[in-house]
XYZ file of C-alpha atoms in Angstrom:
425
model
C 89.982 71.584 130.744
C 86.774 70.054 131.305
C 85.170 66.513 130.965
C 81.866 67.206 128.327
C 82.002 65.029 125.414
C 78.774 66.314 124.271
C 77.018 69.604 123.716
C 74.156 70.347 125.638
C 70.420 71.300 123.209
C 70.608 74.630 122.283
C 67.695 76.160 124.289
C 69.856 75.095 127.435
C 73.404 76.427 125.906
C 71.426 79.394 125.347
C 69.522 79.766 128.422
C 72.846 78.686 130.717
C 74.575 81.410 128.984
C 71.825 83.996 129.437
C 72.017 83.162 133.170
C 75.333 83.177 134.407
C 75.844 86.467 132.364
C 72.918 88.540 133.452
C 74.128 87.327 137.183
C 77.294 89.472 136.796
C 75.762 92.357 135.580
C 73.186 92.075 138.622
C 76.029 92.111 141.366
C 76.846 95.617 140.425
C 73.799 96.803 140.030
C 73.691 97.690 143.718
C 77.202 99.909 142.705
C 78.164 103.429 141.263
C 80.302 103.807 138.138
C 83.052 105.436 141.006
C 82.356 102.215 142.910
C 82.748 99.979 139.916
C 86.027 101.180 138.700
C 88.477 101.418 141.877
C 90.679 98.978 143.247
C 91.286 98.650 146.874
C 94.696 96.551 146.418
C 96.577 94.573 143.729
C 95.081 91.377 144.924
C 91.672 92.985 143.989
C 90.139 94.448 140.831
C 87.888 96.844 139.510
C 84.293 95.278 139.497
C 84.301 97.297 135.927
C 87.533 94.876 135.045
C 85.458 91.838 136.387
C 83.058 92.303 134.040
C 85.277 93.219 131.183
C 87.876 90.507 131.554
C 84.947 87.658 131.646
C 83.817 89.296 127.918
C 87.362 89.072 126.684
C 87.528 85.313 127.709
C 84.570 84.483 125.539
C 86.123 86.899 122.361
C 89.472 86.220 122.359
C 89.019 82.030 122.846
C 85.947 81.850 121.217
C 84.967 84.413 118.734
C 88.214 84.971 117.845
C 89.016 81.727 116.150
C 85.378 80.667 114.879
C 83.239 83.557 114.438
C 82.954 84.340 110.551
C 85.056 87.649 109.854
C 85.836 88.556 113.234
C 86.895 91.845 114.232
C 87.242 92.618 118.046
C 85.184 94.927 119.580
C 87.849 97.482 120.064
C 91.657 96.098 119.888
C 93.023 97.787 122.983
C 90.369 95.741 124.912
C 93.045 92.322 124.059
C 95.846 94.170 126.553
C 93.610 95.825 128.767
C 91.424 93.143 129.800
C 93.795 90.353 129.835
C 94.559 88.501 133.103
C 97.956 86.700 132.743
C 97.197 84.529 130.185
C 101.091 85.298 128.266
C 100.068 83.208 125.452
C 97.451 85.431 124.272
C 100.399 88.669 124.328
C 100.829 91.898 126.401
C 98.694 92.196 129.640
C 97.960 95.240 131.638
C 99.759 95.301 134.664
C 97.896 94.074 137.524
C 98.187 96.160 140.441
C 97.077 99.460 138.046
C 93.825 98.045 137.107
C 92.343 101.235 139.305
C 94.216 103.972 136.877
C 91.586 102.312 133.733
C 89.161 105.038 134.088
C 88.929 104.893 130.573
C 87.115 102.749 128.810
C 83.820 103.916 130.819
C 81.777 101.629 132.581
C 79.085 102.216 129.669
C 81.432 101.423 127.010
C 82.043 97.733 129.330
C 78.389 97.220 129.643
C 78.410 97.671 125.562
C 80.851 95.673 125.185
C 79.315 92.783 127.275
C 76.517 93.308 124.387
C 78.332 93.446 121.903
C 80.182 90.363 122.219
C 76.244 88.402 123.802
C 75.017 89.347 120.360
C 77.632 87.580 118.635
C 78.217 84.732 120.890
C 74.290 84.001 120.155
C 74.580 84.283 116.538
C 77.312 81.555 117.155
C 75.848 79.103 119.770
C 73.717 77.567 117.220
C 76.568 76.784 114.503
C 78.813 74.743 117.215
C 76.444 72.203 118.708
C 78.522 69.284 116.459
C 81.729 70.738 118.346
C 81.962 69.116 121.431
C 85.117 70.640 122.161
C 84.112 74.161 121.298
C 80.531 73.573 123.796
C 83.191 72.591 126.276
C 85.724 75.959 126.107
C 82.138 77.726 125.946
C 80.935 75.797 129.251
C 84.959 77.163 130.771
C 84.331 80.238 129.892
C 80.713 80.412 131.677
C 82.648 79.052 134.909
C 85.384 80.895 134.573
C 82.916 83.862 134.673
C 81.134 82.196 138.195
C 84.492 82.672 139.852
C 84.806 86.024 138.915
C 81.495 86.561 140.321
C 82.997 85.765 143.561
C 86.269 87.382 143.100
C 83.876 90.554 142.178
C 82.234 89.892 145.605
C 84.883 89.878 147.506
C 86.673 92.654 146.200
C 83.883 95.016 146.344
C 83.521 93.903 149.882
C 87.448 94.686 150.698
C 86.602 98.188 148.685
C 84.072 99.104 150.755
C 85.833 98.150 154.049
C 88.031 101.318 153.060
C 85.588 103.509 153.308
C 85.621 104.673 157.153
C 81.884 105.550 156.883
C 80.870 101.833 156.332
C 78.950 101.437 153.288
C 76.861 98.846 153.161
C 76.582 97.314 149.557
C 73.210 95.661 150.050
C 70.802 95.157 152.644
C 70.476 92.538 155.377
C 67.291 90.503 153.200
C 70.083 90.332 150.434
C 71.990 87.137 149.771
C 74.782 88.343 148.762
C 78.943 87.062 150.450
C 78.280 87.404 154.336
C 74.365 88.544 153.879
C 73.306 84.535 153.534
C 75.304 83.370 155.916
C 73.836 80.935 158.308
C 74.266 80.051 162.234
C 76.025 77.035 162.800
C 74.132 73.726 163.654
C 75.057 72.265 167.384
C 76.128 70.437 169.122
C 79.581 70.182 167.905
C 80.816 66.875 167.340
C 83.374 64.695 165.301
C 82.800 62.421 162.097
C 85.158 60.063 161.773
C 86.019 57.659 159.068
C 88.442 54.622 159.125
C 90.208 55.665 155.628
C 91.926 53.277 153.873
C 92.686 52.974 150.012
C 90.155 55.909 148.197
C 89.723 57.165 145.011
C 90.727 61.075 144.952
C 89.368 63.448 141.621
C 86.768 64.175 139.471
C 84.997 61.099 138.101
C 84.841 62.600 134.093
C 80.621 63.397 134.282
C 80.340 66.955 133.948
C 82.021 69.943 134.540
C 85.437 69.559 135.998
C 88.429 72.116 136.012
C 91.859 70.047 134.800
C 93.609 70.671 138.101
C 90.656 68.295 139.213
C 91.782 65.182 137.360
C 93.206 62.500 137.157
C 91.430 60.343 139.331
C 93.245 58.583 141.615
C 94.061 56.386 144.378
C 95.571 57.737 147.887
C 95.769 55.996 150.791
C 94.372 57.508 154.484
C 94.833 56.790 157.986
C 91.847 56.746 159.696
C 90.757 60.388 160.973
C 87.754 62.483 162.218
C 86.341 65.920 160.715
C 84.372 68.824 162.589
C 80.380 68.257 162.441
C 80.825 71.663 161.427
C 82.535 75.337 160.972
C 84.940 77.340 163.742
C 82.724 79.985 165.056
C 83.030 83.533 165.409
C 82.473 82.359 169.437
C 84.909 80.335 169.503
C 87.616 82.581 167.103
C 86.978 85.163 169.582
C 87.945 83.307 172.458
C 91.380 82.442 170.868
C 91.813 86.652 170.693
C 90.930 86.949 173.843
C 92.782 83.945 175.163
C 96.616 85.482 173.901
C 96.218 83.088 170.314
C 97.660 85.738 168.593
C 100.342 86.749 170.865
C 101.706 83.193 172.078
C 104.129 81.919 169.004
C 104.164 78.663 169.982
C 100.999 77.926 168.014
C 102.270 79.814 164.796
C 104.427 78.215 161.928
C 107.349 80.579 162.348
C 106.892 82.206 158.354
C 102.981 82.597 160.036
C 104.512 84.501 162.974
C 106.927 86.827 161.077
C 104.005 87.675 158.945
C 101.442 88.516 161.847
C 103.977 90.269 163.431
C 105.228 92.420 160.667
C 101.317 92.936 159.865
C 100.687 93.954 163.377
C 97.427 91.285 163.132
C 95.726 90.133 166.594
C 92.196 89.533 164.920
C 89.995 88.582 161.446
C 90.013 90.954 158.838
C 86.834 93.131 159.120
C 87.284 92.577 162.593
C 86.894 96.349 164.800
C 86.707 96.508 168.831
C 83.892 99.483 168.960
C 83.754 101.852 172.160
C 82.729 99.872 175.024
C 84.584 96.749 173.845
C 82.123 95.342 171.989
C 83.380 93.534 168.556
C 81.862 94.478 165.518
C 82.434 93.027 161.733
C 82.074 95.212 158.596
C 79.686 93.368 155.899
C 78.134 93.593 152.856
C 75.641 95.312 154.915
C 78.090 97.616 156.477
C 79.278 97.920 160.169
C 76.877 94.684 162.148
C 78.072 93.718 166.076
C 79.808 90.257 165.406
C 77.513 87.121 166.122
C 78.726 84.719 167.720
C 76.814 82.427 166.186
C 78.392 82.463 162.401
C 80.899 80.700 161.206
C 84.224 82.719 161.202
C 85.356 83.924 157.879
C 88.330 85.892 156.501
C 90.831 84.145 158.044
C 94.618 83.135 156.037
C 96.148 79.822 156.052
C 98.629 80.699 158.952
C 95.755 81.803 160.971
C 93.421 78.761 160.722
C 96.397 76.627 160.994
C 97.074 78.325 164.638
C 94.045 77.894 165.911
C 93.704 74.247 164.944
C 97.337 74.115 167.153
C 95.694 76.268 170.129
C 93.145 73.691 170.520
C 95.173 70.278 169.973
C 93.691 69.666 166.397
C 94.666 70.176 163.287
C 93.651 71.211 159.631
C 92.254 68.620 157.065
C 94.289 66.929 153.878
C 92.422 68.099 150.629
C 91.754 64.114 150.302
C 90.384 63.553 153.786
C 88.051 66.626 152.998
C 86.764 64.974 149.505
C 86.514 61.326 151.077
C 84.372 62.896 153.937
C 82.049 64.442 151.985
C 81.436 62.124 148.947
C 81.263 59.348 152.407
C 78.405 62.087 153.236
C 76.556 62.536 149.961
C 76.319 58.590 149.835
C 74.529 58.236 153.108
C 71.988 61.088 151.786
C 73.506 64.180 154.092
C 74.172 66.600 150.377
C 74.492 66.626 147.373
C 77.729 66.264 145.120
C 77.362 68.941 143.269
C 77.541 71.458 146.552
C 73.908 71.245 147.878
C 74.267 70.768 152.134
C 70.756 69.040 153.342
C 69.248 70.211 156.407
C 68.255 67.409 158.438
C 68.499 66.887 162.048
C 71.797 66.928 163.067
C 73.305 64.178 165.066
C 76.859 65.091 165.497
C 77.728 61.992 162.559
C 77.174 64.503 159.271
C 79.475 67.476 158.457
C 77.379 70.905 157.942
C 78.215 73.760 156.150
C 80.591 71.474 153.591
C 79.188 74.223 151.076
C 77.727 77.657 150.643
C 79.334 79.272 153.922
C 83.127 79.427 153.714
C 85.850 78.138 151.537
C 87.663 75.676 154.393
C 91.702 75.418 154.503
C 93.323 72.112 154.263
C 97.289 71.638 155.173
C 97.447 70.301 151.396
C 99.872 71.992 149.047
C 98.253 73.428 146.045
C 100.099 70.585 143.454
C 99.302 68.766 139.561
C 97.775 65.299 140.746
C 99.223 62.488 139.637
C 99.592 62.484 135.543
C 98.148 65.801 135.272
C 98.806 67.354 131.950
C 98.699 71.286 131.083
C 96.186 72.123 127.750
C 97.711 73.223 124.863
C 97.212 76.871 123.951
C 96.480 79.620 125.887
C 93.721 78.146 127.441
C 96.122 75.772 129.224
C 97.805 78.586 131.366
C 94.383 78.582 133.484
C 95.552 76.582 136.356
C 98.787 74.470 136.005
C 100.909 77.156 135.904
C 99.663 78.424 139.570
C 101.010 75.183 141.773
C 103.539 76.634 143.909
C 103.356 78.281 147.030
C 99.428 78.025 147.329
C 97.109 75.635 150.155
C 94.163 74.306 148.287
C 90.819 75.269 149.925
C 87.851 72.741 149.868
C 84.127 73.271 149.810
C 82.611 76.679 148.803
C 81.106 80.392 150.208
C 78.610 82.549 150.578
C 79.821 84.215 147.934
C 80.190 81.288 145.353
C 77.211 81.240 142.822
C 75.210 78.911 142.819
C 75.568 75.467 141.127
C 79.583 75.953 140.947
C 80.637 74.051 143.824
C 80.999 70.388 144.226
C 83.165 67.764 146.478
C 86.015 68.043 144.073
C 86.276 71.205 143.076
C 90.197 72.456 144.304
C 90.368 76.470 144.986
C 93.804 77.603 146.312
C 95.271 80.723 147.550
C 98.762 82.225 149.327
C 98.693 81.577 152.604
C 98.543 85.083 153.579
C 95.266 85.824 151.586
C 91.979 86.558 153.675
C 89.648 88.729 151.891
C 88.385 85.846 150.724
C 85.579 84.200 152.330
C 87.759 81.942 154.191
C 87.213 79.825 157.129
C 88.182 76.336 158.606
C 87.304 72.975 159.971
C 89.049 70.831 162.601
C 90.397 67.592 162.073
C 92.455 65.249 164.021
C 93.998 61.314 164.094
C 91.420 59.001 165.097
């Protein structure tokens, strides 16, 4: 599940845990118990469950099998809180995460505590486990992508609310509030492919569905400098994109037309015309300026038809950018640099939106599952999904990096979800 053969020191196990756990409690700090425990759909959750669910990972997988005498915190929490790991027993079911008003969001917030306390008193006893440091590393990014999830889903919550609440203010940098403008001009990167190495290279933190690495071959293409544009989204609405079916795979047609869709989610035409988008911040006029977000697979994937491109593979995506981060333009680990831009870098690889590629979400070649539980976390999910390259504005910070694989339904978009052009050079 992850690639750490060693333990970190203790004062940076300790401090890394600290962190990443006081982040989650800040994102809903800004929120109401009423706002923490709803649930807008059954793709979302409860921000109360978010914070929950992450405690469970860390009590049932870790206390649970080394802490001295464990007893769980309260046993209802094992069904309650569990996601769909069917290994672990009986889950609740999904789409009624909402009806939990019990336990309170107190009670969570003790439980979080609770389980802290113990995981401290554990940390210290575990540092000749290299295994155990690495299902305690899992568990601390497992947590980072539920502070997205929690993100997003408070964002889709609050986009129900017809008096547009904002959830922070615009000097926040929070999802949408840290977006940036794209860079111009717009121009293509192009690379001459070839025979490349594909995967996670085995330093650091890497999810399995990362590994193994491994050879691919690709014909030589070009990328986007940069992200589609709210601009430029908006003149596919207004040019008939959504209403012409000859850019739409014909499942991505049936579903925009049974949806009655002819614009991004968050998307609202105001009196007078003008085009707004609901944020974090609540109700803003759209700028033209920002890269477009929220859009599904079927959408991107029509655009890139309207204007005689097409979407990435996952492989040309993490070719172009490790080809980037050797010739200085960002980091590996998901850090863009900001210098001048002379339409031969790609911008906005990370920390704006999560980019779809035409790449089915599939095992790589000689993946293997983990046994236990624990194994469930991403195999079993490779069907029917696009993988999604980069990261958001939502993902924390330090989680992303060039191989990192995120994946989705084709029909999702409250995600922070946008795309890049490429095309055959």
């Amino acid at each position: 599940m992850t690639n750490m053969d060693v333990c970190p020191p203790l004062t940076a196990l300790l401090s890394r845990y600290a962190a990443v756990r006081d982040h989650s409690v800040a994102l809903v700090a800004p929120l109401s118990a009423e706002d923490c425990g709803a649930q807008s759909m059954p793709d979302a959750s409860p921000a109360k469950w978010h914070l929950a669910h992450t405690t469970w990972f860390f009590e049932t997988f870790v206390l649970e099998p080394n802490e001295p005498g464990f007893a769980p915190f309260d046993p209802a929490f094992r069904v309650l809180f569990n996601s769909y790991y069917n290994g672990v027993g009986a889950k609740h079911p999904r789409a009624q995460r909402g009806l939990l008003t019990r336990p309170s969001l107190d009670a969570v917030r003790a439980y979080r505590a609770n389980v802290d306390q113990r995981m401290a008193r554990l940390m210290p006893t575990v540092l000749n486990d290299a295994a155990l440091c690495a299902l305690i590393e899992l568990g601390l990014q497992h947590e980072q992508q539920h502070q997205e999830l929690l993100v997003t889903d408070v964002k889709h919550l609050l986009s129900c609310n017809s008096t547009w609440p904002a959830y922070g203010t615009t000097s926040d940098s929070a999802g949408d509030l840290a977006l940036v403008p794209a860079i111009e001009p717009f121009g293509w990167l192009t690379l001459d492919g070839g025979l490349v190495d594909i995967g996670h290279r085995g330093d650091g933190f890497a999810f399995d569905n990362e590994s193994p690495r491994h050879r691919t071959y690709l014909a030589p293409y070009a990328l986007a400098s940069r992200l589609v544009t709210n601009a430029e989204w908006l003149a596919f609405v207004e040019g008939g994109g959504y209403d012409d079916p000859a850019h739409w795979l014909a499942e991505g047609w049936d579903w925009r037309v049974a949806q009655g869709l002819d614009h991004p989610l968050y998307w609202h035409r105001m009196d007078g015309g003008f085009w707004h988008a609901f944020t974090l911040a609540g109700l803003q006029p759209l700028r033209g300026d920002l890269p477009v977000v929220h859009l599904s697979y079927y959408e991107a994937d029509a655009y890139a038809r309207w204007v005689g491109a097409r979407l990435p593979t996952e492989a040309e995506w993490e070719h172009a950018a490790q080809a980037v981060a050797a010739a200085g333009g960002h980091d590996d680990d998901g850090d863009d640099g900001h210098g001048a831009h002379d339409g031969q870098t790609l911008e906005q690889l990370f920390g704006s939106a999560w980019q779809w590629t035409q790449s089915s979400y599939a095992a790589y070649p000689g993946f293997r599952t983990a046994d236990g539980a624990v194994g469930e976390y991403n195999g079993k999910f490779m069907v029917n999904q696009y993988v999604l390259r980069g990261s958001s504005c939502a993902t924390p910070s330090g989680h992303a990096r060039s191989t990192y694989r995120n994946f989705f339904a084709a029909t999702a978009r409250w995600q922070y979800t946008g795309l890049r052009l490429a095309r055959d050079a």
